[in-house]
PDB file of C-alpha atoms in Angstrom:
ATOM      1  CA  SER A   1     -91.081  22.095 134.927  1.00 70.00           C
ATOM      2  CA  ALA A   2     -92.710  19.836 133.502  1.00 76.00           C
ATOM      3  CA  LEU A   3     -93.945  18.237 136.969  1.00 71.00           C
ATOM      4  CA  THR A   4     -95.268  21.845 138.297  1.00 75.00           C
ATOM      5  CA  ALA A   5     -97.293  22.007 135.745  1.00 81.00           C
ATOM      6  CA  LEU A   6     -98.681  18.591 135.886  1.00 75.00           C
ATOM      7  CA  GLN A   7     -99.113  19.670 140.128  1.00 75.00           C
ATOM      8  CA  GLN A   8    -100.821  23.243 139.192  1.00 81.00           C
ATOM      9  CA  ALA A   9    -102.888  21.782 136.708  1.00 84.00           C
ATOM     10  CA  HIS A  10    -103.813  18.780 139.433  1.00 81.00           C
ATOM     11  CA  PRO A  11    -103.629  19.639 142.477  1.00 78.00           C
ATOM     12  CA  LYS A  12    -104.609  15.955 143.845  1.00 78.00           C
ATOM     13  CA  ALA A  13    -101.849  14.277 141.694  1.00 80.00           C
ATOM     14  CA  ALA A  14     -99.582  12.479 143.339  1.00 83.00           C
ATOM     15  CA  THR A  15     -96.213  12.418 142.484  1.00 84.00           C
ATOM     16  CA  PHE A  16     -93.569   9.692 143.599  1.00 89.00           C
ATOM     17  CA  ALA A  17     -90.403   8.788 142.746  1.00 91.00           C
ATOM     18  CA  PHE A  18     -89.579   4.338 141.936  1.00 92.00           C
ATOM     19  CA  LEU A  19     -86.636   2.897 141.757  1.00 90.00           C
ATOM     20  CA  THR A  20     -85.857  -0.976 141.475  1.00 87.00           C
ATOM     21  CA  ASP A  21     -82.933  -3.263 141.795  1.00 89.00           C
ATOM     22  CA  GLN A  22     -80.316  -1.298 143.518  1.00 88.00           C
ATOM     23  CA  HIS A  23     -79.226  -4.483 144.078  1.00 88.00           C
ATOM     24  CA  PHE A  24     -76.803  -2.246 146.418  1.00 88.00           C
ATOM     25  CA  HIS A  25     -73.404  -3.098 147.132  1.00 85.00           C
ATOM     26  CA  TYR A  26     -70.729  -2.205 149.876  1.00 86.00           C
ATOM     27  CA  ASN A  27     -68.706  -0.485 146.925  1.00 86.00           C
ATOM     28  CA  SER A  28     -71.530   0.805 145.283  1.00 87.00           C
ATOM     29  CA  GLU A  29     -73.084   3.426 148.075  1.00 90.00           C
ATOM     30  CA  HIS A  30     -72.046   6.091 145.801  1.00 92.00           C
ATOM     31  CA  LEU A  31     -75.270   5.258 143.521  1.00 91.00           C
ATOM     32  CA  VAL A  32     -77.546   4.806 145.290  1.00 90.00           C
ATOM     33  CA  ARG A  33     -76.496   7.842 147.481  1.00 93.00           C
ATOM     34  CA  HIS A  34     -76.400   9.671 143.696  1.00 93.00           C
ATOM     35  CA  ASN A  35     -79.804   8.414 142.658  1.00 92.00           C
ATOM     36  CA  LEU A  36     -81.608   9.814 146.149  1.00 91.00           C
ATOM     37  CA  GLN A  37     -79.399  13.313 145.805  1.00 93.00           C
ATOM     38  CA  ALA A  38     -81.105  13.272 142.295  1.00 92.00           C
ATOM     39  CA  ILE A  39     -84.389  12.450 144.237  1.00 91.00           C
ATOM     40  CA  ASP A  40     -84.028  15.226 146.883  1.00 89.00           C
ATOM     41  CA  GLU A  41     -82.739  17.916 144.267  1.00 88.00           C
ATOM     42  CA  VAL A  42     -86.296  16.639 142.408  1.00 87.00           C
ATOM     43  CA  ALA A  43     -88.419  17.052 145.485  1.00 86.00           C
ATOM     44  CA  LYS A  44     -86.892  20.700 146.091  1.00 85.00           C
ATOM     45  CA  ALA A  45     -88.598  21.838 143.185  1.00 82.00           C
ATOM     46  CA  CYS A  46     -91.817  19.950 143.529  1.00 83.00           C
ATOM     47  CA  ARG A  47     -93.349  18.199 145.747  1.00 83.00           C
ATOM     48  CA  VAL A  48     -92.512  14.437 145.638  1.00 87.00           C
ATOM     49  CA  GLU A  49     -94.565  12.375 148.246  1.00 87.00           C
ATOM     50  CA  PHE A  50     -92.326   9.628 148.876  1.00 88.00           C
ATOM     51  CA  ALA A  51     -89.831   7.486 146.692  1.00 89.00           C
ATOM     52  CA  ALA A  52     -90.707   3.683 146.397  1.00 90.00           C
ATOM     53  CA  PHE A  53     -87.784   1.091 146.167  1.00 90.00           C
ATOM     54  CA  GLY A  54     -89.382  -1.577 144.571  1.00 86.00           C
ATOM     55  CA  GLY A  55     -87.383  -4.282 145.091  1.00 84.00           C
ATOM     56  CA  ASP A  56     -83.641  -6.373 144.911  1.00 86.00           C
ATOM     57  CA  ASN A  57     -82.531  -3.565 146.826  1.00 88.00           C
ATOM     58  CA  ILE A  58     -79.373  -5.499 148.620  1.00 88.00           C
ATOM     59  CA  ALA A  59     -77.325  -8.500 146.245  1.00 82.00           C
ATOM     60  CA  GLU A  60     -74.799 -10.980 146.870  1.00 72.00           C
ATOM     61  CA  ASN A  61     -74.882 -10.744 150.659  1.00 73.00           C
ATOM     62  CA  GLY A  62     -73.301 -14.370 152.011  1.00 82.00           C
ATOM     63  CA  ASN A  63     -74.927 -16.391 155.066  1.00 86.00           C
ATOM     64  CA  GLY A  64     -77.594 -14.378 157.428  1.00 86.00           C
ATOM     65  CA  THR A  65     -75.556 -11.951 159.927  1.00 89.00           C
ATOM     66  CA  ALA A  66     -74.079 -10.682 156.562  1.00 90.00           C
ATOM     67  CA  ALA A  67     -77.063  -9.762 154.807  1.00 90.00           C
ATOM     68  CA  LEU A  68     -78.781  -8.526 157.614  1.00 91.00           C
ATOM     69  CA  ASN A  69     -76.044  -6.305 158.031  1.00 91.00           C
ATOM     70  CA  LYS A  70     -75.950  -4.685 154.477  1.00 91.00           C
ATOM     71  CA  VAL A  71     -79.696  -4.582 155.325  1.00 90.00           C
ATOM     72  CA  LYS A  72     -79.141  -1.736 157.859  1.00 90.00           C
ATOM     73  CA  TYR A  73     -76.483   0.197 156.275  1.00 91.00           C
ATOM     74  CA  PHE A  74     -78.938  -0.046 153.194  1.00 90.00           C
ATOM     75  CA  GLY A  75     -81.279   1.424 155.769  1.00 88.00           C
ATOM     76  CA  ASN A  76     -79.054   4.107 156.993  1.00 89.00           C
ATOM     77  CA  ILE A  77     -78.231   5.238 152.917  1.00 90.00           C
ATOM     78  CA  LEU A  78     -82.487   5.993 152.677  1.00 87.00           C
ATOM     79  CA  ARG A  79     -82.394   7.812 156.357  1.00 85.00           C
ATOM     80  CA  ASP A  80     -79.666   9.782 155.592  1.00 87.00           C
ATOM     81  CA  TYR A  81     -82.111  11.420 152.643  1.00 86.00           C
ATOM     82  CA  GLY A  82     -84.725  14.263 154.073  1.00 80.00           C
ATOM     83  CA  ILE A  83     -87.676  12.250 151.299  1.00 82.00           C
ATOM     84  CA  ARG A  84     -89.960   9.568 152.733  1.00 82.00           C
ATOM     85  CA  LYS A  85     -89.730   6.050 151.697  1.00 84.00           C
ATOM     86  CA  ALA A  86     -91.558   2.799 150.807  1.00 84.00           C
ATOM     87  CA  VAL A  87     -89.229  -0.038 151.058  1.00 85.00           C
ATOM     88  CA  VAL A  88     -90.258  -3.259 149.203  1.00 83.00           C
ATOM     89  CA  MET A  89     -88.538  -6.506 150.383  1.00 82.00           C
ATOM     90  CA  GLY A  90     -87.613  -8.344 147.017  1.00 81.00           C
ATOM     91  CA  ASN A  91     -86.427 -11.161 146.939  1.00 79.00           C
ATOM     92  CA  HIS A  92     -82.326 -10.644 146.663  1.00 83.00           C
ATOM     93  CA  ASP A  93     -83.182  -8.410 150.260  1.00 84.00           C
ATOM     94  CA  ASP A  94     -84.683 -11.876 151.841  1.00 83.00           C
ATOM     95  CA  ASN A  95     -80.940 -13.388 151.190  1.00 82.00           C
ATOM     96  CA  SER A  96     -82.204 -17.151 150.701  1.00 80.00           C
ATOM     97  CA  LEU A  97     -81.230 -17.963 147.212  1.00 80.00           C
ATOM     98  CA  SER A  98     -77.551 -17.719 149.319  1.00 84.00           C
ATOM     99  CA  GLY A  99     -78.603 -20.102 151.532  1.00 84.00           C
ATOM    100  CA  TYR A 100     -79.792 -22.653 148.777  1.00 84.00           C
ATOM    101  CA  GLN A 101     -77.961 -26.070 148.480  1.00 86.00           C
ATOM    102  CA  SER A 102     -77.921 -27.540 145.162  1.00 89.00           C
ATOM    103  CA  ASP A 103     -78.054 -31.386 146.934  1.00 91.00           C
ATOM    104  CA  THR A 104     -80.670 -30.910 149.209  1.00 88.00           C
ATOM    105  CA  GLY A 105     -82.623 -28.932 147.198  1.00 86.00           C
ATOM    106  CA  LYS A 106     -83.392 -27.019 150.214  1.00 85.00           C
ATOM    107  CA  TYR A 107     -82.467 -23.196 151.090  1.00 83.00           C
ATOM    108  CA  LEU A 108     -81.116 -23.507 154.383  1.00 85.00           C
ATOM    109  CA  ALA A 109     -83.281 -20.962 156.860  1.00 84.00           C
ATOM    110  CA  GLU A 110     -80.151 -19.105 158.337  1.00 86.00           C
ATOM    111  CA  TYR A 111     -79.415 -17.213 155.594  1.00 86.00           C
ATOM    112  CA  ALA A 112     -82.048 -15.089 155.350  1.00 84.00           C
ATOM    113  CA  VAL A 113     -83.589 -12.376 156.487  1.00 85.00           C
ATOM    114  CA  PRO A 114     -86.497 -12.274 158.469  1.00 81.00           C
ATOM    115  CA  GLN A 115     -89.251  -9.827 157.164  1.00 78.00           C
ATOM    116  CA  ASP A 116     -89.756  -8.909 160.286  1.00 78.00           C
ATOM    117  CA  GLN A 117     -86.229  -8.250 160.511  1.00 82.00           C
ATOM    118  CA  PHE A 118     -86.000  -5.691 156.995  1.00 82.00           C
ATOM    119  CA  TYR A 119     -88.149  -4.135 157.955  1.00 78.00           C
ATOM    120  CA  ALA A 120     -87.728  -3.536 161.620  1.00 80.00           C
ATOM    121  CA  HIS A 121     -84.691  -1.241 159.515  1.00 80.00           C
ATOM    122  CA  MET A 122     -86.250  -0.141 156.545  1.00 79.00           C
ATOM    123  CA  TYR A 123     -88.821   1.969 158.486  1.00 71.00           C
ATOM    124  CA  ARG A 124     -87.689   2.181 162.186  1.00 65.00           C
ATOM    125  CA  ASP A 125     -87.687   5.752 161.960  1.00 57.00           C
ATOM    126  CA  ASN A 126     -90.369   6.441 159.526  1.00 53.00           C
ATOM    127  CA  GLU A 127     -92.755   4.138 159.629  1.00 49.00           C
ATOM    128  CA  ASN A 128     -94.827   6.723 162.914  1.00 46.00           C
ATOM    129  CA  VAL A 129     -94.723   9.705 160.224  1.00 47.00           C
ATOM    130  CA  PHE A 130     -95.679   8.009 157.408  1.00 57.00           C
ATOM    131  CA  ASN A 131     -98.616   6.224 156.339  1.00 61.00           C
ATOM    132  CA  ILE A 132     -97.475   3.307 156.099  1.00 66.00           C
ATOM    133  CA  HIS A 133     -99.543  -0.049 157.093  1.00 67.00           C
ATOM    134  CA  MET A 134     -98.298  -3.462 157.278  1.00 62.00           C
ATOM    135  CA  ASP A 135     -99.875  -5.898 159.132  1.00 58.00           C
ATOM    136  CA  ALA A 136     -99.967  -6.364 162.897  1.00 46.00           C
ATOM    137  CA  HIS A 137     -97.595  -9.421 162.926  1.00 49.00           C
ATOM    138  CA  ARG A 138     -95.100  -7.987 159.952  1.00 54.00           C
ATOM    139  CA  ASP A 139     -94.740 -10.902 158.348  1.00 57.00           C
ATOM    140  CA  LYS A 140     -96.119 -10.249 154.640  1.00 61.00           C
ATOM    141  CA  LEU A 141     -94.497  -9.200 151.715  1.00 61.00           C
ATOM    142  CA  TYR A 142     -97.883  -6.187 151.211  1.00 71.00           C
ATOM    143  CA  PHE A 143     -98.108  -3.024 152.697  1.00 76.00           C
ATOM    144  CA  TYR A 144    -100.202   0.405 152.207  1.00 81.00           C
ATOM    145  CA  ILE A 145     -99.656   3.368 151.837  1.00 83.00           C
ATOM    146  CA  ASP A 146    -102.575   6.910 152.175  1.00 85.00           C
ATOM    147  CA  LEU A 147    -102.724  10.161 151.064  1.00 86.00           C
ATOM    148  CA  PRO A 148    -105.494  11.577 152.292  1.00 85.00           C
ATOM    149  CA  SER A 149    -105.472  14.455 151.160  1.00 82.00           C
ATOM    150  CA  GLN A 150    -105.452  13.330 147.736  1.00 84.00           C
ATOM    151  CA  GLN A 151    -107.688   9.937 148.309  1.00 87.00           C
ATOM    152  CA  ILE A 152    -104.763   7.963 147.071  1.00 87.00           C
ATOM    153  CA  ARG A 153    -103.858   4.302 148.284  1.00 86.00           C
ATOM    154  CA  PHE A 154    -100.713   3.079 147.061  1.00 87.00           C
ATOM    155  CA  ILE A 155    -100.669  -0.551 147.576  1.00 85.00           C
ATOM    156  CA  PHE A 156     -97.445  -2.367 147.596  1.00 83.00           C
ATOM    157  CA  LEU A 157     -96.761  -6.364 147.059  1.00 77.00           C
ATOM    158  CA  ASN A 158     -94.198  -8.696 146.404  1.00 70.00           C
ATOM    159  CA  VAL A 159     -94.998 -11.241 143.620  1.00 57.00           C
ATOM    160  CA  ILE A 160     -93.330 -14.724 146.497  1.00 58.00           C
ATOM    161  CA  ASP A 161     -95.861 -13.841 148.854  1.00 53.00           C
ATOM    162  CA  ILE A 162     -94.385 -16.882 151.017  1.00 57.00           C
ATOM    163  CA  PRO A 163     -93.406 -16.405 154.625  1.00 60.00           C
ATOM    164  CA  MET A 164     -90.309 -17.950 155.471  1.00 67.00           C
ATOM    165  CA  MET A 165     -90.684 -20.691 157.980  1.00 70.00           C
ATOM    166  CA  ASP A 166     -87.917 -23.685 158.915  1.00 74.00           C
ATOM    167  CA  ASP A 167     -89.391 -26.246 157.800  1.00 78.00           C
ATOM    168  CA  GLY A 168     -87.225 -28.297 161.499  1.00 80.00           C
ATOM    169  CA  THR A 169     -84.451 -29.770 159.652  1.00 79.00           C
ATOM    170  CA  GLY A 170     -82.724 -25.831 159.204  1.00 74.00           C
ATOM    171  CA  GLY A 171     -84.807 -25.022 155.374  1.00 74.00           C
ATOM    172  CA  LEU A 172     -87.039 -23.494 155.247  1.00 70.00           C
TER     173      LEU A 172
END
């Protein structure tokens, strides 16, 4: 295949799959699984370092509990596949948009999925075996992955790196 030939010609080249805007719903699980199965098939033919999920992994989440349950469910789907994953939190994943109150102009904190909980469910089994580096407090929306043998660093950023903080009135 073209990827195998590229890797043979450039042994330090890194190959990864990039998926974005999955907007997972319970009734679309088969689509997410289809994407992961396709990546697994490619990985059997050539080296694939990891699959990067670029944000907006889930959507239309309702309240905070429903959103966190969907995050957990999506994380469990990802664990069913052998390839390593890098999952970035997007604005749909934090669910703050669902808590917008047009009459007050506030976003209700009770709707939000905190970054630490999102990453805890995405990386529960993956972090120690994969060279993922996050800040010590896990409250940022960025991290990086090193591939020392290829001398490559992948840096993942969310365009809205604003830690969620309750304003004391139940809003963000």
